[in-house]
Amino acid sequence: MPDLPQHRPVLAGTAYSGISGAGIRLEALPEGHLLHVLGTIEPAALAAELAKAGFTNSSIRKAGFRQWFVAGNEPLSPAGLDALTTALAGKAFVMDQSHGRVRIGVSGRYSRLLLSKGTAVDLDPSVFPEGHSAMTMMGHISVQIVRTGDDSFELTVLRSFAESLWDELRHMAASAEKEGA
């Protein structure tokens, strides 16, 4: 039916195809799945239930007290969501946020310098190790920052703020590369 809305990735198009400089790379990550899990389940038990439900390539990120985001590049299948919801019944609630949030990758030797221009979170590896996450503000936009490697991070932002955040990151990247050079 032609009148049904068609999914279009929010950061699609040439303006958002990725920015790669001498020390910084920005990329729009696949709009796969993002689940918000709330409950008393511990991360290890959540990981086991995710594996049983077929979410083997998903990562768990702390999003607050007894709250996690489960993120992955693969699109969410209704059967997988149903299996996870059933497995977590009585332990946690699952809410699909895939349609409402976007992930942006920030990497390179100046990635911490870039991010420090927008947030007060201390991103030094000794206090913010790989796998660590924090809910914070980047300027005026609420984001979750996750360290995914030595010099790589992932930002999760509400879909309606993704283009604005991208533009802010692009400007901060140019400034960070000048400072770092």
CSV table of C-alpha atoms in Angstrom, one decimal:
chain,number,residue,atom,x,y,z
A,1,MET,CA,0.0,0.0,0.0
A,2,PRO,CA,1.6,3.3,-1.1
A,3,ASP,CA,0.1,5.3,1.8
A,4,LEU,CA,1.9,3.4,4.5
A,5,PRO,CA,4.9,5.2,6.0
A,6,GLN,CA,8.3,3.9,4.8
A,7,HIS,CA,11.2,3.6,7.2
A,8,ARG,CA,14.1,6.0,6.3
A,9,PRO,CA,17.2,6.0,8.5
A,10,VAL,CA,17.3,9.5,10.1
A,11,LEU,CA,21.0,10.0,9.3
A,12,ALA,CA,20.6,8.7,5.7
A,13,GLY,CA,22.0,10.7,2.8
A,14,THR,CA,25.3,12.3,1.8
A,15,ALA,CA,25.4,14.9,4.6
A,16,TYR,CA,25.5,12.0,7.1
A,17,SER,CA,27.6,9.5,5.2
A,18,GLY,CA,30.4,9.7,7.8
A,19,ILE,CA,33.2,12.0,8.5
A,20,SER,CA,36.7,10.7,8.6
A,21,GLY,CA,39.7,13.0,9.3
A,22,ALA,CA,43.2,12.5,10.5
A,23,GLY,CA,42.2,11.7,14.1
A,24,ILE,CA,38.4,11.5,14.2
A,25,ARG,CA,35.7,9.3,12.5
A,26,LEU,CA,32.0,9.9,12.9
A,27,GLU,CA,29.6,7.4,11.5
A,28,ALA,CA,25.9,6.8,11.6
A,29,LEU,CA,25.5,3.2,12.9
A,30,PRO,CA,22.9,0.8,11.6
A,31,GLU,CA,19.4,1.4,12.9
A,32,GLY,CA,19.1,-2.2,14.2
A,33,HIS,CA,17.5,-2.7,17.6
A,34,LEU,CA,17.5,-0.9,20.9
A,35,LEU,CA,15.6,-2.3,23.8
A,36,HIS,CA,15.1,-0.6,27.1
A,37,VAL,CA,15.0,-3.2,29.9
A,38,LEU,CA,13.8,-2.3,33.4
A,39,GLY,CA,13.8,-4.7,36.4
A,40,THR,CA,15.6,-6.6,39.0
A,41,ILE,CA,17.5,-8.9,36.7
A,42,GLU,CA,21.3,-8.8,36.9
A,43,PRO,CA,23.4,-8.1,33.7
A,44,ALA,CA,24.8,-11.7,33.6
A,45,ALA,CA,21.3,-13.2,33.8
A,46,LEU,CA,20.1,-10.7,31.2
A,47,ALA,CA,22.9,-11.7,28.9
A,48,ALA,CA,21.9,-15.4,29.2
A,49,GLU,CA,18.3,-14.6,28.4
A,50,LEU,CA,19.3,-12.5,25.4
A,51,ALA,CA,21.4,-15.4,24.0
A,52,LYS,CA,18.5,-17.8,24.4
A,53,ALA,CA,16.2,-15.3,22.6
A,54,GLY,CA,18.6,-15.0,19.7
A,55,PHE,CA,20.2,-11.6,20.6
A,56,THR,CA,23.8,-13.0,20.5
A,57,ASN,CA,25.4,-10.0,18.9
A,58,SER,CA,23.8,-7.4,21.2
A,59,SER,CA,25.5,-5.4,23.9
A,60,ILE,CA,24.1,-4.5,27.3
A,61,ARG,CA,24.6,-0.9,28.5
A,62,LYS,CA,23.7,0.4,32.0
A,63,ALA,CA,21.1,3.2,31.6
A,64,GLY,CA,20.2,3.9,35.2
A,65,PHE,CA,19.2,2.1,38.4
A,66,ARG,CA,18.0,-1.4,37.3
A,67,GLN,CA,17.8,-0.2,33.7
A,68,TRP,CA,19.7,-1.3,30.6
A,69,PHE,CA,19.8,-0.6,26.9
A,70,VAL,CA,20.3,-3.7,24.7
A,71,ALA,CA,21.7,-2.5,21.4
A,72,GLY,CA,22.6,-4.3,18.2
A,73,ASN,CA,22.9,-3.8,14.4
A,74,GLU,CA,20.4,-6.4,13.4
A,75,PRO,CA,16.7,-5.4,12.9
A,76,LEU,CA,14.4,-6.5,15.6
A,77,SER,CA,12.2,-9.4,14.8
A,78,PRO,CA,8.7,-9.7,16.5
A,79,ALA,CA,9.5,-13.3,17.4
A,80,GLY,CA,12.7,-12.4,19.1
A,81,LEU,CA,11.1,-9.6,21.1
A,82,ASP,CA,8.2,-12.0,22.1
A,83,ALA,CA,10.7,-14.6,23.2
A,84,LEU,CA,12.7,-12.1,25.3
A,85,THR,CA,9.6,-10.6,26.8
A,86,THR,CA,8.4,-14.1,27.8
A,87,ALA,CA,11.8,-15.1,29.2
A,88,LEU,CA,12.0,-12.0,31.4
A,89,ALA,CA,8.4,-12.1,32.6
A,90,GLY,CA,8.4,-11.4,36.4
A,91,LYS,CA,12.0,-10.3,36.3
A,92,ALA,CA,12.0,-7.3,33.9
A,93,PHE,CA,10.0,-5.3,31.4
A,94,VAL,CA,11.2,-4.8,27.9
A,95,MET,CA,10.3,-1.8,25.7
A,96,ASP,CA,11.3,-1.5,22.1
A,97,GLN,CA,13.1,1.8,21.5
A,98,SER,CA,14.4,0.9,18.1
A,99,HIS,CA,12.2,3.4,16.3
A,100,GLY,CA,12.9,6.2,18.7
A,101,ARG,CA,16.7,6.3,19.1
A,102,VAL,CA,19.7,6.5,16.9
A,103,ARG,CA,23.3,5.4,17.5
A,104,ILE,CA,26.4,7.4,16.3
A,105,GLY,CA,29.9,6.1,16.4
A,106,VAL,CA,32.8,8.4,17.3
A,107,SER,CA,36.3,7.0,17.0
A,108,GLY,CA,40.0,8.0,16.5
A,109,ARG,CA,42.8,9.4,18.5
A,110,TYR,CA,41.0,12.7,19.1
A,111,SER,CA,37.7,11.1,20.0
A,112,ARG,CA,38.0,11.9,23.7
A,113,LEU,CA,39.0,15.5,22.9
A,114,LEU,CA,36.0,15.9,20.7
A,115,LEU,CA,33.6,14.5,23.3
A,116,SER,CA,35.1,16.6,26.1
A,117,LYS,CA,34.0,19.7,24.2
A,118,GLY,CA,30.3,18.6,24.7
A,119,THR,CA,30.2,16.8,28.0
A,120,ALA,CA,31.7,16.9,31.5
A,121,VAL,CA,31.9,13.1,31.8
A,122,ASP,CA,35.5,12.1,32.5
A,123,LEU,CA,36.3,9.8,29.6
A,124,ASP,CA,39.8,8.8,30.7
A,125,PRO,CA,40.1,5.0,30.4
A,126,SER,CA,41.1,4.6,34.0
A,127,VAL,CA,37.6,5.9,35.1
A,128,PHE,CA,35.6,5.2,32.0
A,129,PRO,CA,36.8,1.7,30.8
A,130,GLU,CA,35.6,-0.2,27.7
A,131,GLY,CA,32.0,-1.3,28.2
A,132,HIS,CA,31.2,1.6,30.6
A,133,SER,CA,28.3,3.9,29.8
A,134,ALA,CA,26.9,7.1,31.2
A,135,MET,CA,23.7,9.1,30.6
A,136,THR,CA,24.7,12.7,30.1
A,137,MET,CA,24.2,15.9,28.1
A,138,MET,CA,26.1,16.8,24.9
A,139,GLY,CA,25.5,20.5,24.9
A,140,HIS,CA,21.7,20.7,25.3
A,141,ILE,CA,21.0,17.1,24.0
A,142,SER,CA,20.6,14.1,26.3
A,143,VAL,CA,22.7,11.1,25.1
A,144,GLN,CA,24.1,7.9,26.4
A,145,ILE,CA,27.9,7.5,25.9
A,146,VAL,CA,29.4,4.0,25.8
A,147,ARG,CA,33.1,3.3,25.4
A,148,THR,CA,33.4,0.5,22.8
A,149,GLY,CA,37.2,0.5,22.5
A,150,ASP,CA,40.4,2.3,23.3
A,151,ASP,CA,39.5,5.3,21.2
A,152,SER,CA,36.0,4.5,20.2
A,153,PHE,CA,32.6,5.5,21.6
A,154,GLU,CA,29.0,5.1,20.7
A,155,LEU,CA,26.4,7.8,21.4
A,156,THR,CA,22.7,7.0,21.6
A,157,VAL,CA,20.3,9.9,21.1
A,158,LEU,CA,16.6,10.4,20.7
A,159,ARG,CA,15.8,10.2,17.0
A,160,SER,CA,14.4,13.7,16.8
A,161,PHE,CA,17.7,15.1,18.0
A,162,ALA,CA,20.1,13.0,15.9
A,163,GLU,CA,20.6,15.5,13.1
A,164,SER,CA,21.3,18.3,15.6
A,165,LEU,CA,23.7,16.1,17.5
A,166,TRP,CA,25.5,15.1,14.2
A,167,ASP,CA,25.9,18.8,13.3
A,168,GLU,CA,27.3,19.6,16.8
A,169,LEU,CA,29.7,16.6,16.5
A,170,ARG,CA,30.8,17.7,13.1
A,171,HIS,CA,31.7,21.2,14.3
A,172,MET,CA,33.4,19.8,17.5
A,173,ALA,CA,35.4,17.3,15.3
A,174,ALA,CA,36.9,20.1,13.2
A,175,SER,CA,37.9,22.0,16.3
A,176,ALA,CA,39.3,18.9,18.0
A,177,GLU,CA,41.5,18.0,15.0
A,178,LYS,CA,42.9,21.5,14.9
A,179,GLU,CA,43.7,21.4,18.6
A,180,GLY,CA,45.2,17.9,18.4
A,181,ALA,CA,47.4,18.5,15.4
